[in-house]
Amino acid sequence: MNKETGPLPFDKENIPRHIAFVMDGNGRWAQKRGLPRTAGHSAGSESFHKAAEILAELGVEHMTVYAFSTENWKRPLEEVSAIMGLLEKYLRRSIRELVENNIQLDFWGDLSPLSPKLRKLIDQTDELSKQCTGMQVHVCLNYGGRDEILRAARALAQDCLEGRLSPEDIGEKELEGRMYCHDVPPPDLLVRPGGEMRISNFLLWECAYSEFYFTDTLWPDFGREEIYKAIAEFQKRNRRYGGLSR
Ligand code: FPP
């Protein structure tokens, strides 16, 4: 790990427990360099790996990344295949390194349309990750915030139909218990590089009270300095959760 010494621009006792990232700007990063968009995704996967190491080193407990949305299938087949190929390559190459750093990896989303090869690698990753007790990294793959809520609603309906649950007993806990995010604290901070200021169907339920941080920096350039800036900005926020300031 490439740890930096020097004074930190934030209070290391008040690190967000959970940080989520929309890894945006890969395509533009590549185009600016006259490279194919897929080169941007490749640089983006390196950026992801470094960010995971930095967050683990800072003591962040959960990192969630938007790797492929339920809407990303609309992209040209060549780009979709390149992203899936990168994920395969990444898992094959880096999982052992993550395990050595005690980082667990899991996947949120409907994995059924993925190739058998990628699904097998995901299963192997899940298996290897079981021994890790450090930071949890949730990779959102064929994931949509609306789809996550819909699936949970369907599961609740099925449980009611089969007599395991009554509609009047349904609360937030029952819905959330059927979502990918069950047992994971909601993101304290959601970071979107790449200049766009929207949520794009990411973690719609989970982000109810997250702090948002937007920056024009493109994801492949989003390194240690940018992570530090985002955390420093987070620490200036006054989180009231609908209540009043203390
Ligand atoms: C958004 O940038 C990025 C994606 C849709 C893909 C993200 C995928 C990776 C970083 C690769 C693999 C991930 C892991 C976890 C190893 P964009 O293409 O929309 O960029 P643009 O807005 O500049 O076009």
CSV table of N, CA and C in Angstrom, one decimal, residues 65-70 83-84 87 91 107-111 114 118 122 139-144 180:
chain,number,residue,atom,x,y,z
A,65,VAL,N,-19.6,0.8,-4.9
A,65,VAL,CA,-19.3,1.4,-6.2
A,65,VAL,C,-20.4,1.0,-7.2
A,66,TYR,N,-20.7,1.9,-8.1
A,66,TYR,CA,-21.6,1.7,-9.2
A,66,TYR,C,-20.8,1.2,-10.4
A,67,ALA,N,-20.7,-0.1,-10.7
A,67,ALA,CA,-19.9,-0.6,-11.8
A,67,ALA,C,-20.7,-0.7,-13.1
A,68,PHE,N,-22.0,-1.1,-13.0
A,68,PHE,CA,-22.8,-1.3,-14.2
A,68,PHE,C,-24.3,-1.2,-13.8
A,69,SER,N,-25.0,-0.3,-14.4
A,69,SER,CA,-26.4,-0.1,-14.0
A,69,SER,C,-27.3,-1.0,-14.9
A,70,THR,N,-28.6,-1.1,-14.4
A,70,THR,CA,-29.6,-1.8,-15.2
A,70,THR,C,-29.8,-1.1,-16.5
A,83,ILE,N,-16.5,-3.8,-20.5
A,83,ILE,CA,-16.7,-3.6,-19.0
A,83,ILE,C,-16.8,-4.9,-18.3
A,84,MET,N,-17.5,-5.9,-18.9
A,84,MET,CA,-17.6,-7.2,-18.3
A,84,MET,C,-16.2,-7.9,-18.3
A,87,LEU,N,-14.1,-6.5,-15.6
A,87,LEU,CA,-14.5,-7.1,-14.3
A,87,LEU,C,-13.9,-8.5,-14.1
A,91,LEU,N,-11.1,-9.3,-11.3
A,91,LEU,CA,-11.3,-10.3,-10.2
A,91,LEU,C,-10.2,-11.4,-10.3
A,107,PHE,N,-21.4,-8.5,-4.2
A,107,PHE,CA,-22.0,-7.9,-5.4
A,107,PHE,C,-23.5,-7.7,-5.2
A,108,TRP,N,-23.9,-6.5,-5.6
A,108,TRP,CA,-25.3,-6.1,-5.4
A,108,TRP,C,-25.9,-6.0,-6.8
A,109,GLY,N,-27.0,-6.7,-7.1
A,109,GLY,CA,-27.6,-6.5,-8.4
A,109,GLY,C,-28.1,-7.9,-8.9
A,110,ASP,N,-28.8,-7.9,-10.1
A,110,ASP,CA,-29.3,-9.1,-10.7
A,110,ASP,C,-28.1,-9.7,-11.5
A,111,LEU,N,-27.5,-10.8,-11.0
A,111,LEU,CA,-26.3,-11.3,-11.7
A,111,LEU,C,-26.7,-12.4,-12.7
A,114,LEU,N,-25.5,-12.3,-16.4
A,114,LEU,CA,-24.0,-12.2,-16.7
A,114,LEU,C,-23.5,-13.5,-17.2
A,118,LEU,N,-18.2,-15.1,-15.7
A,118,LEU,CA,-18.1,-14.0,-14.7
A,118,LEU,C,-18.8,-14.4,-13.5
A,122,ILE,N,-17.4,-14.6,-9.7
A,122,ILE,CA,-18.1,-13.9,-8.6
A,122,ILE,C,-18.3,-14.9,-7.4
A,139,VAL,N,-20.0,-4.1,-4.8
A,139,VAL,CA,-19.9,-3.8,-6.2
A,139,VAL,C,-21.3,-3.9,-6.9
A,140,CYS,N,-21.8,-2.8,-7.3
A,140,CYS,CA,-23.2,-2.8,-7.9
A,140,CYS,C,-23.1,-3.1,-9.4
A,141,LEU,N,-23.6,-4.2,-9.7
A,141,LEU,CA,-23.4,-4.8,-11.1
A,141,LEU,C,-24.8,-5.2,-11.6
A,142,ASN,N,-25.2,-4.7,-12.8
A,142,ASN,CA,-26.6,-4.9,-13.2
A,142,ASN,C,-27.5,-4.5,-12.1
A,143,TYR,N,-27.2,-3.3,-11.5
A,143,TYR,CA,-27.9,-2.8,-10.3
A,143,TYR,C,-28.7,-1.6,-10.7
A,144,GLY,N,-29.9,-1.5,-10.1
A,144,GLY,CA,-30.7,-0.2,-10.2
A,144,GLY,C,-31.4,0.0,-8.9
A,180,TYR,N,-30.6,-5.6,-1.1
A,180,TYR,CA,-29.1,-6.0,-1.1
A,180,TYR,C,-28.4,-5.4,0.1
